[in-house]
mmCIF file of C-alpha atoms in Angstrom:
data_model
loop_
_atom_site.group_PDB
_atom_site.id
_atom_site.type_symbol
_atom_site.label_atom_id
_atom_site.label_comp_id
_atom_site.label_asym_id
_atom_site.label_seq_id
_atom_site.Cartn_x
_atom_site.Cartn_y
_atom_site.Cartn_z
ATOM 1 C CA GLU A 5 -108.134 129.599 -175.317
ATOM 2 C CA GLY A 6 -111.371 128.661 -176.799
ATOM 3 C CA LYS A 7 -109.878 128.141 -180.317
ATOM 4 C CA VAL A 8 -107.136 125.899 -178.764
ATOM 5 C CA LYS A 9 -109.763 123.739 -177.024
ATOM 6 C CA GLN A 10 -111.743 123.547 -180.245
ATOM 7 C CA GLU A 11 -108.574 122.492 -182.296
ATOM 8 C CA HIS A 12 -107.774 119.768 -179.703
ATOM 9 C CA SER A 13 -111.398 118.511 -179.759
ATOM 10 C CA SER A 14 -111.399 118.039 -183.636
ATOM 11 C CA PRO A 15 -111.967 114.603 -184.983
ATOM 12 C CA LEU A 16 -108.457 114.512 -186.526
ATOM 13 C CA VAL A 17 -106.755 115.172 -183.267
ATOM 14 C CA ALA A 18 -108.903 112.678 -181.473
ATOM 15 C CA LYS A 19 -108.180 109.949 -184.182
ATOM 16 C CA SER A 20 -104.434 110.803 -183.900
ATOM 17 C CA LEU A 21 -104.318 110.490 -180.169
ATOM 18 C CA GLU A 22 -106.203 107.135 -180.383
ATOM 19 C CA THR A 23 -103.819 105.836 -182.949
ATOM 20 C CA PHE A 24 -100.828 106.885 -180.866
ATOM 21 C CA ASP A 25 -102.283 105.257 -177.734
ATOM 22 C CA SER A 26 -102.950 102.027 -179.787
ATOM 23 C CA ILE A 27 -99.427 101.947 -180.952
ATOM 24 C CA THR A 28 -97.623 102.662 -177.656
ATOM 25 C CA SER A 29 -99.869 100.252 -175.683
ATOM 26 C CA LYS A 30 -98.526 97.276 -177.705
ATOM 27 C CA PRO A 31 -95.384 95.599 -176.365
ATOM 28 C CA THR A 32 -92.523 94.487 -178.444
ATOM 29 C CA LEU A 33 -90.359 91.531 -178.107
ATOM 30 C CA HIS A 34 -86.941 92.241 -176.606
ATOM 31 C CA THR A 35 -85.400 88.816 -175.946
ATOM 32 C CA ALA A 36 -86.425 85.265 -175.374
ATOM 33 C CA HIS A 37 -84.671 82.391 -173.651
ATOM 34 C CA PHE A 38 -85.465 78.694 -173.377
ATOM 35 C CA LYS A 39 -84.406 76.822 -170.326
ATOM 36 C CA SER A 40 -81.945 74.039 -170.966
ATOM 37 C CA ASP A 41 -84.615 71.347 -170.570
ATOM 38 C CA SER A 42 -86.777 73.239 -173.198
ATOM 39 C CA THR A 43 -89.891 73.141 -170.864
ATOM 40 C CA THR A 44 -89.984 76.875 -169.933
ATOM 41 C CA LEU A 45 -89.573 80.020 -172.157
ATOM 42 C CA PHE A 46 -88.618 83.194 -170.705
ATOM 43 C CA VAL A 47 -89.829 86.174 -172.680
ATOM 44 C CA CYS A 48 -88.714 89.868 -172.117
ATOM 45 C CA ASN A 49 -91.178 92.321 -173.598
ATOM 46 C CA GLU A 50 -90.609 96.067 -173.884
ATOM 47 C CA GLN A 51 -93.430 98.679 -173.705
ATOM 48 C CA ARG A 52 -93.276 102.442 -173.879
ATOM 49 C CA ASP A 53 -94.325 104.318 -170.701
ATOM 50 C CA VAL A 54 -95.811 107.563 -172.146
ATOM 51 C CA LEU A 55 -96.157 109.153 -168.741
ATOM 52 C CA LYS A 56 -92.535 108.840 -167.710
ATOM 53 C CA SER A 57 -91.378 109.088 -171.432
ATOM 54 C CA ALA A 58 -89.355 105.774 -171.030
ATOM 55 C CA LYS A 59 -89.345 102.186 -172.016
ATOM 56 C CA ARG A 60 -90.230 99.468 -169.404
ATOM 57 C CA LYS A 61 -89.104 95.874 -169.740
ATOM 58 C CA TYR A 62 -90.925 92.990 -168.114
ATOM 59 C CA LEU A 63 -90.764 89.150 -168.031
ATOM 60 C CA GLN A 64 -93.343 86.583 -168.755
ATOM 61 C CA PHE A 65 -93.054 82.804 -168.543
ATOM 62 C CA TYR A 66 -94.424 80.178 -170.919
ATOM 63 C CA ASN A 67 -94.541 76.484 -169.744
ATOM 64 C CA THR A 68 -94.849 73.647 -172.204
ATOM 65 C CA ASP A 69 -96.785 70.351 -171.529
ATOM 66 C CA GLY A 70 -94.924 68.373 -174.169
ATOM 67 C CA LYS A 71 -97.894 68.620 -176.675
ATOM 68 C CA ASP A 72 -97.166 71.967 -178.175
ATOM 69 C CA ASN A 73 -99.299 73.914 -175.765
ATOM 70 C CA LEU A 74 -98.009 76.995 -174.026
ATOM 71 C CA ASN A 75 -99.332 78.166 -170.631
ATOM 72 C CA LEU A 76 -98.661 81.757 -169.977
ATOM 73 C CA SER A 77 -97.874 83.085 -166.553
ATOM 74 C CA PRO A 78 -100.937 85.352 -165.446
ATOM 75 C CA PHE A 79 -98.871 88.421 -164.538
ATOM 76 C CA PRO A 80 -95.557 89.794 -165.833
ATOM 77 C CA TYR A 81 -92.577 90.595 -163.723
ATOM 78 C CA ASP A 82 -91.319 94.249 -163.974
ATOM 79 C CA LEU A 83 -87.645 94.453 -164.441
ATOM 80 C CA LYS A 84 -87.629 98.186 -163.435
ATOM 81 C CA GLU A 85 -85.350 99.710 -166.077
ATOM 82 C CA PRO A 86 -82.409 97.337 -166.040
ATOM 83 C CA LYS A 87 -79.238 97.967 -167.998
ATOM 84 C CA ALA A 88 -79.007 94.348 -168.924
ATOM 85 C CA PHE A 89 -79.994 90.927 -167.667
ATOM 86 C CA SER A 90 -79.184 87.241 -168.235
ATOM 87 C CA PHE A 91 -80.704 83.939 -167.377
ATOM 88 C CA SER A 92 -78.567 80.976 -166.573
ATOM 89 C CA PRO A 93 -79.220 78.060 -169.032
ATOM 90 C CA SER A 94 -81.292 75.991 -166.539
ATOM 91 C CA GLY A 95 -83.136 79.044 -165.297
ATOM 92 C CA LYS A 96 -81.807 78.786 -161.811
ATOM 93 C CA TYR A 97 -80.206 82.297 -161.790
ATOM 94 C CA LEU A 98 -81.343 85.678 -163.063
ATOM 95 C CA ILE A 99 -78.575 88.245 -163.218
ATOM 96 C CA ILE A 100 -79.682 91.809 -163.395
ATOM 97 C CA PHE A 101 -77.421 94.816 -163.961
ATOM 98 C CA ARG A 102 -78.552 98.222 -162.964
ATOM 99 C CA GLN A 103 -77.062 101.758 -163.369
ATOM 100 C CA ASP A 104 -77.223 104.698 -161.008
ATOM 101 C CA ASP A 105 -80.328 106.783 -162.118
ATOM 102 C CA VAL A 106 -78.637 110.087 -161.728
ATOM 103 C CA THR A 107 -75.634 109.067 -163.760
ATOM 104 C CA GLN A 108 -77.459 107.460 -166.392
ATOM 105 C CA LYS A 109 -80.280 109.895 -166.884
ATOM 106 C CA ASP A 110 -78.884 113.290 -165.994
ATOM 107 C CA PHE A 111 -75.085 113.190 -166.762
ATOM 108 C CA ALA A 112 -74.618 110.482 -169.431
ATOM 109 C CA LYS A 113 -73.678 113.121 -171.935
ATOM 110 C CA HIS A 114 -70.977 114.507 -169.718
ATOM 111 C CA LEU A 115 -69.456 111.395 -168.409
ATOM 112 C CA HIS A 116 -67.258 108.658 -170.012
ATOM 113 C CA LYS A 117 -68.851 105.319 -169.839
ATOM 114 C CA SER A 118 -66.046 104.136 -167.564
ATOM 115 C CA LEU A 119 -67.234 106.460 -164.826
ATOM 116 C CA GLN A 120 -70.821 105.178 -164.655
ATOM 117 C CA ASN A 121 -71.817 103.198 -161.575
ATOM 118 C CA THR A 122 -73.230 99.687 -161.835
ATOM 119 C CA THR A 123 -74.933 97.223 -159.541
ATOM 120 C CA VAL A 124 -75.407 93.623 -160.184
ATOM 121 C CA GLU A 125 -78.282 91.735 -158.628
ATOM 122 C CA ILE A 126 -78.339 87.809 -158.412
ATOM 123 C CA TRP A 127 -81.821 86.348 -158.085
ATOM 124 C CA SER A 128 -82.656 82.556 -157.556
ATOM 125 C CA GLN A 129 -85.578 80.596 -156.304
ATOM 126 C CA HIS A 130 -87.824 83.762 -156.542
ATOM 127 C CA LYS A 131 -85.676 85.859 -154.027
ATOM 128 C CA LEU A 132 -82.785 88.151 -154.199
ATOM 129 C CA ILE A 133 -79.540 86.320 -153.192
ATOM 130 C CA THR A 134 -77.208 89.281 -152.990
ATOM 131 C CA GLN A 135 -76.220 92.511 -154.855
ATOM 132 C CA ILE A 136 -72.809 93.906 -155.394
ATOM 133 C CA GLN A 137 -71.678 97.410 -156.069
ATOM 134 C CA LEU A 138 -69.260 97.641 -159.080
ATOM 135 C CA LYS A 139 -68.462 101.278 -159.101
ATOM 136 C CA ASP A 140 -64.834 100.597 -158.165
ATOM 137 C CA LEU A 141 -64.381 97.777 -160.653
ATOM 138 C CA HIS A 142 -65.677 98.780 -163.982
ATOM 139 C CA GLY A 143 -67.930 101.159 -165.804
ATOM 140 C CA ASP A 144 -70.887 100.589 -168.120
ATOM 141 C CA VAL A 145 -71.982 97.103 -168.966
ATOM 142 C CA TYR A 146 -72.200 96.440 -172.717
ATOM 143 C CA ASN A 147 -75.587 95.399 -174.073
ATOM 144 C CA ASP A 148 -75.360 95.693 -177.772
ATOM 145 C CA GLY A 149 -75.208 93.263 -180.756
ATOM 146 C CA VAL A 150 -71.350 93.569 -181.301
ATOM 147 C CA PHE A 151 -69.320 93.501 -178.241
ATOM 148 C CA SER A 152 -71.722 92.405 -175.468
ATOM 149 C CA SER A 153 -71.746 88.862 -173.990
ATOM 150 C CA PHE A 154 -73.354 87.084 -171.079
ATOM 151 C CA GLU A 155 -71.846 83.704 -171.343
ATOM 152 C CA TRP A 156 -72.435 81.030 -168.702
ATOM 153 C CA ASN A 157 -70.238 77.864 -168.208
ATOM 154 C CA HIS A 158 -71.977 74.577 -168.270
ATOM 155 C CA ASN A 159 -72.486 73.936 -164.516
ATOM 156 C CA GLU A 160 -73.601 77.612 -164.052
ATOM 157 C CA THR A 161 -70.913 78.578 -161.498
ATOM 158 C CA GLN A 162 -69.408 81.318 -163.813
ATOM 159 C CA MET A 163 -70.531 84.017 -166.066
ATOM 160 C CA ILE A 164 -68.403 86.189 -168.187
ATOM 161 C CA TYR A 165 -69.754 89.540 -169.465
ATOM 162 C CA ILE A 166 -68.198 92.709 -171.114
ATOM 163 C CA ALA A 167 -68.002 96.043 -169.481
ATOM 164 C CA GLU A 168 -66.024 99.379 -169.889
ATOM 165 C CA TYR A 169 -62.613 99.227 -168.321
ATOM 166 C CA ARG A 170 -62.267 101.843 -165.565
ATOM 167 C CA SER A 171 -58.914 103.480 -165.806
ATOM 168 C CA ALA A 172 -57.449 106.027 -163.374
ATOM 169 C CA PRO A 173 -58.638 109.686 -163.917
ATOM 170 C CA ALA A 174 -56.075 111.998 -165.565
ATOM 171 C CA PRO A 175 -54.541 114.587 -163.210
ATOM 172 C CA SER A 176 -56.049 118.056 -163.430
ATOM 173 C CA ALA A 177 -53.818 120.911 -165.044
ATOM 174 C CA ALA A 178 -55.686 123.561 -163.097
ATOM 175 C CA PRO A 179 -54.185 125.163 -160.067
ATOM 176 C CA PRO A 180 -55.100 123.316 -156.817
ATOM 177 C CA ASN A 181 -57.503 126.165 -155.565
ATOM 178 C CA ILE A 182 -59.527 126.122 -158.736
ATOM 179 C CA THR A 183 -62.405 123.695 -159.098
ATOM 180 C CA SER A 184 -64.929 123.360 -161.901
ATOM 181 C CA ASN A 185 -68.430 121.799 -162.032
ATOM 182 C CA PRO A 186 -70.443 121.212 -165.256
ATOM 183 C CA LYS A 187 -73.441 123.473 -165.575
ATOM 184 C CA ILE A 188 -75.959 120.770 -165.345
ATOM 185 C CA PRO A 189 -79.463 121.351 -163.653
ATOM 186 C CA ASN A 190 -79.758 119.618 -160.361
ATOM 187 C CA ALA A 191 -76.178 118.476 -160.314
ATOM 188 C CA PRO A 192 -75.051 117.050 -156.944
ATOM 189 C CA THR A 193 -72.659 119.078 -155.090
ATOM 190 C CA ASN A 194 -70.144 116.391 -154.858
ATOM 191 C CA PHE A 195 -70.195 115.709 -158.550
ATOM 192 C CA GLN A 196 -66.717 115.936 -160.038
ATOM 193 C CA PRO A 197 -66.059 114.971 -163.773
ATOM 194 C CA ALA A 198 -62.669 113.691 -164.899
ATOM 195 C CA LYS A 199 -60.465 116.549 -165.809
ATOM 196 C CA ASN A 200 -58.346 117.026 -168.999
ATOM 197 C CA GLU A 201 -59.230 113.568 -170.062
ATOM 198 C CA TRP A 202 -60.102 112.585 -173.515
ATOM 199 C CA ARG A 203 -60.292 108.942 -174.967
ATOM 200 C CA GLU A 204 -61.005 107.887 -178.511
ATOM 201 C CA ASP A 205 -64.135 105.742 -178.525
ATOM 202 C CA TRP A 206 -65.962 103.630 -181.008
ATOM 203 C CA GLY A 207 -68.279 106.339 -182.044
ATOM 204 C CA GLU A 208 -71.811 106.546 -183.406
ATOM 205 C CA THR A 209 -74.095 104.321 -181.145
ATOM 206 C CA PHE A 210 -70.954 103.368 -179.184
ATOM 207 C CA ALA A 211 -70.132 106.970 -178.162
ATOM 208 C CA GLY A 212 -68.434 107.023 -174.728
ATOM 209 C CA TYR A 213 -67.447 103.343 -175.213
ATOM 210 C CA SER A 214 -63.694 102.929 -175.582
ATOM 211 C CA CYS A 215 -62.292 99.983 -173.840
ATOM 212 C CA PRO A 216 -64.427 96.807 -173.482
ATOM 213 C CA ARG A 217 -62.969 94.186 -171.290
ATOM 214 C CA PRO A 218 -64.151 90.776 -169.884
ATOM 215 C CA PHE A 219 -65.365 90.401 -166.276
ATOM 216 C CA LEU A 220 -66.131 87.191 -164.369
ATOM 217 C CA LEU A 221 -69.032 86.704 -162.059
ATOM 218 C CA ASN A 222 -68.174 83.743 -159.781
ATOM 219 C CA LEU A 223 -71.221 81.938 -158.359
ATOM 220 C CA GLN A 224 -69.252 78.805 -156.992
ATOM 221 C CA ASN A 225 -70.372 79.753 -153.514
ATOM 222 C CA GLU A 226 -73.671 81.603 -153.228
ATOM 223 C CA LYS A 227 -72.464 83.238 -149.930
ATOM 224 C CA THR A 228 -69.426 84.656 -151.377
ATOM 225 C CA ILE A 229 -70.445 85.729 -154.809
ATOM 226 C CA GLN A 230 -67.728 88.067 -156.333
ATOM 227 C CA VAL A 231 -66.935 89.792 -159.649
ATOM 228 C CA TYR A 232 -63.186 89.803 -160.825
ATOM 229 C CA PRO A 233 -61.547 91.380 -163.860
ATOM 230 C CA ILE A 234 -59.973 89.029 -166.219
ATOM 231 C CA LEU A 235 -56.429 90.389 -166.765
ATOM 232 C CA GLY A 236 -54.007 90.046 -169.707
ATOM 233 C CA THR A 237 -56.068 91.473 -172.554
ATOM 234 C CA PRO A 238 -53.675 92.397 -175.466
ATOM 235 C CA ASN A 239 -53.035 96.083 -175.776
ATOM 236 C CA LYS A 240 -55.080 98.111 -178.259
ATOM 237 C CA VAL A 241 -57.584 95.264 -178.634
ATOM 238 C CA SER A 242 -61.386 95.482 -177.673
ATOM 239 C CA LEU A 243 -62.908 92.098 -176.842
ATOM 240 C CA GLY A 244 -66.494 90.786 -177.319
ATOM 241 C CA GLN A 245 -68.685 87.812 -178.454
ATOM 242 C CA ILE A 246 -67.365 85.476 -175.748
ATOM 243 C CA SER A 247 -68.279 81.739 -175.941
ATOM 244 C CA PHE A 248 -67.376 78.745 -173.813
ATOM 245 C CA PRO A 249 -66.284 75.798 -175.846
ATOM 246 C CA LYS A 250 -69.291 73.397 -176.037
ATOM 247 C CA SER A 251 -67.111 70.233 -176.079
ATOM 248 C CA VAL A 252 -65.323 71.172 -172.797
ATOM 249 C CA ASP A 253 -66.754 69.834 -169.432
ATOM 250 C CA ASP A 254 -66.169 72.313 -166.638
ATOM 251 C CA ASN A 255 -65.346 69.196 -164.397
ATOM 252 C CA GLU A 256 -62.381 68.678 -166.729
ATOM 253 C CA ASN A 257 -60.676 72.010 -165.956
ATOM 254 C CA ASN A 258 -57.114 71.584 -165.054
ATOM 255 C CA ASN A 259 -56.242 71.919 -161.281
ATOM 256 C CA ASP A 260 -53.013 71.537 -159.492
ATOM 257 C CA HIS A 261 -51.755 71.627 -155.966
ATOM 258 C CA ASN A 262 -50.887 75.289 -155.960
ATOM 259 C CA ASN A 263 -54.459 76.578 -155.611
ATOM 260 C CA ASN A 264 -54.490 77.146 -159.337
ATOM 261 C CA SER A 265 -57.211 76.183 -161.809
ATOM 262 C CA THR A 266 -57.870 77.065 -165.459
ATOM 263 C CA PHE A 267 -60.707 77.242 -167.935
ATOM 264 C CA GLU A 268 -60.962 78.360 -171.498
ATOM 265 C CA PHE A 269 -63.290 80.389 -173.671
ATOM 266 C CA ALA A 270 -63.264 81.824 -177.228
ATOM 267 C CA CYS A 271 -63.784 85.504 -178.095
ATOM 268 C CA VAL A 272 -63.412 88.078 -180.910
ATOM 269 C CA GLY A 273 -60.918 90.959 -180.525
ATOM 270 C CA TRP A 274 -60.952 94.207 -182.727
ATOM 271 C CA ARG A 275 -57.814 96.395 -183.172
ATOM 272 C CA GLU A 276 -58.349 99.763 -181.500
ATOM 273 C CA ASP A 277 -55.372 101.508 -183.076
ATOM 274 C CA TYR A 278 -56.448 101.066 -186.782
ATOM 275 C CA ARG A 279 -60.005 102.132 -187.351
ATOM 276 C CA ARG A 280 -63.092 102.421 -185.073
ATOM 277 C CA LEU A 281 -65.965 104.365 -186.761
ATOM 278 C CA GLY A 282 -68.562 102.227 -188.466
ATOM 279 C CA MET A 283 -68.488 99.310 -186.065
ATOM 280 C CA ARG A 284 -72.323 99.045 -185.919
ATOM 281 C CA HIS A 285 -72.911 98.299 -189.662
ATOM 282 C CA CYS A 286 -69.424 97.364 -190.776
ATOM 283 C CA SER A 287 -67.974 95.232 -187.967
ATOM 284 C CA SER A 288 -66.722 92.586 -190.431
ATOM 285 C CA SER A 289 -64.668 95.066 -192.621
ATOM 286 C CA ARG A 290 -61.959 95.651 -190.083
ATOM 287 C CA GLN A 291 -58.952 93.993 -188.524
ATOM 288 C CA SER A 292 -60.071 91.468 -186.063
ATOM 289 C CA SER A 293 -59.022 88.118 -184.614
ATOM 290 C CA VAL A 294 -60.621 85.114 -182.949
ATOM 291 C CA TYR A 295 -58.891 84.028 -179.781
ATOM 292 C CA LEU A 296 -58.813 81.045 -177.655
ATOM 293 C CA VAL A 297 -58.304 82.324 -174.115
ATOM 294 C CA THR A 298 -56.819 80.245 -171.295
ATOM 295 C CA VAL A 299 -57.671 81.759 -167.887
ATOM 296 C CA THR A 300 -55.700 80.764 -164.844
ATOM 297 C CA GLU A 301 -57.157 81.238 -161.412
ATOM 298 C CA THR A 302 -54.643 82.071 -158.762
ATOM 299 C CA ILE A 303 -55.349 82.331 -154.935
ATOM 300 C CA THR A 304 -52.562 84.270 -152.992
ATOM 301 C CA ASN A 305 -53.269 85.170 -149.326
ATOM 302 C CA GLU A 306 -56.975 84.304 -149.864
ATOM 303 C CA GLN A 307 -57.065 86.879 -152.748
ATOM 304 C CA LYS A 308 -58.205 85.510 -156.197
ATOM 305 C CA THR A 309 -56.749 86.822 -159.571
ATOM 306 C CA TYR A 310 -57.681 85.716 -163.015
ATOM 307 C CA GLU A 311 -54.941 86.017 -165.578
ATOM 308 C CA ALA A 312 -55.593 85.234 -169.230
ATOM 309 C CA LYS A 313 -53.376 83.997 -172.081
ATOM 310 C CA PHE A 314 -54.500 84.817 -175.565
ATOM 311 C CA ASN A 315 -53.889 82.486 -178.502
ATOM 312 C CA VAL A 316 -54.840 83.660 -181.944
ATOM 313 C CA ILE A 317 -57.004 81.115 -183.885
ATOM 314 C CA SER A 318 -57.624 83.182 -186.934
ATOM 315 C CA SER A 319 -57.210 86.715 -188.139
ATOM 316 C CA ARG A 320 -58.914 88.943 -190.638
ATOM 317 C CA ASN A 321 -57.523 92.242 -192.288
ATOM 318 C CA ASP A 322 -60.122 94.860 -193.468
ATOM 319 C CA GLU A 323 -58.958 94.643 -197.010
ATOM 320 C CA GLU A 324 -60.467 91.076 -197.243
ATOM 321 C CA ASP A 325 -63.989 90.547 -198.547
#
């Protein structure tokens, strides 16, 4: 015991601990976002929490006075481990996606991403407007540099994002009186994995991600904020990189007298049935297309649905340079 204490009190160990503390205490830039009027800069920094062995994200605000001077907010805002977040262009809304702590930390290796539970929080004017449980709608929200999108329309009444499509679980081949649970420490008693279900995913850093699909967050009425799937994605196509046309005004959306309205966005689609591995570093060397998508909103018996029609603008084969 004395020898161990002597070794840990050596100058080399002390210097190493000091260097480690110096490195981990420095935040790194995660994302930055200017308000549409370019007067406020939202900065998200990331810093390692050594005690909890995790990374913490927090927001800071910089205000400009028009003379190249930046005034920093005195204290940061802790985001408390969000899965993803997005500011509206004007800074009026902050959307935060959170995941179930148990599912994300303890069972991520045993669950397909479509089975993970997500909650979306809508913040505005320094308060929480509402939060919605999305566990019955979709799985994990994509937050990467290939598929992910958090795209706002121009009047900030709609945001489209990409999440894992939640398909119905495959039926079990085991006899009805036999059940099985994964041998995971501290597993909840009601935890049941999908049985006899295998899906090809995009592999590597996208392990568990198989079927990215677009979802619409509708903020037209703050009292009835809802999330809807955008239906009609072509078979065997994974979508991402959504963008609203800059030249289209949302007030010019077509409306008719049958409670229908339409809007458009562009996106990229990758073929799922040809090749998947290598998407992170070789996303351009595979079959893909750019689509112009026309979405029609239909209201039937006070129920809204969003059906999309995909028109190919351009395509690329993996043999092309």
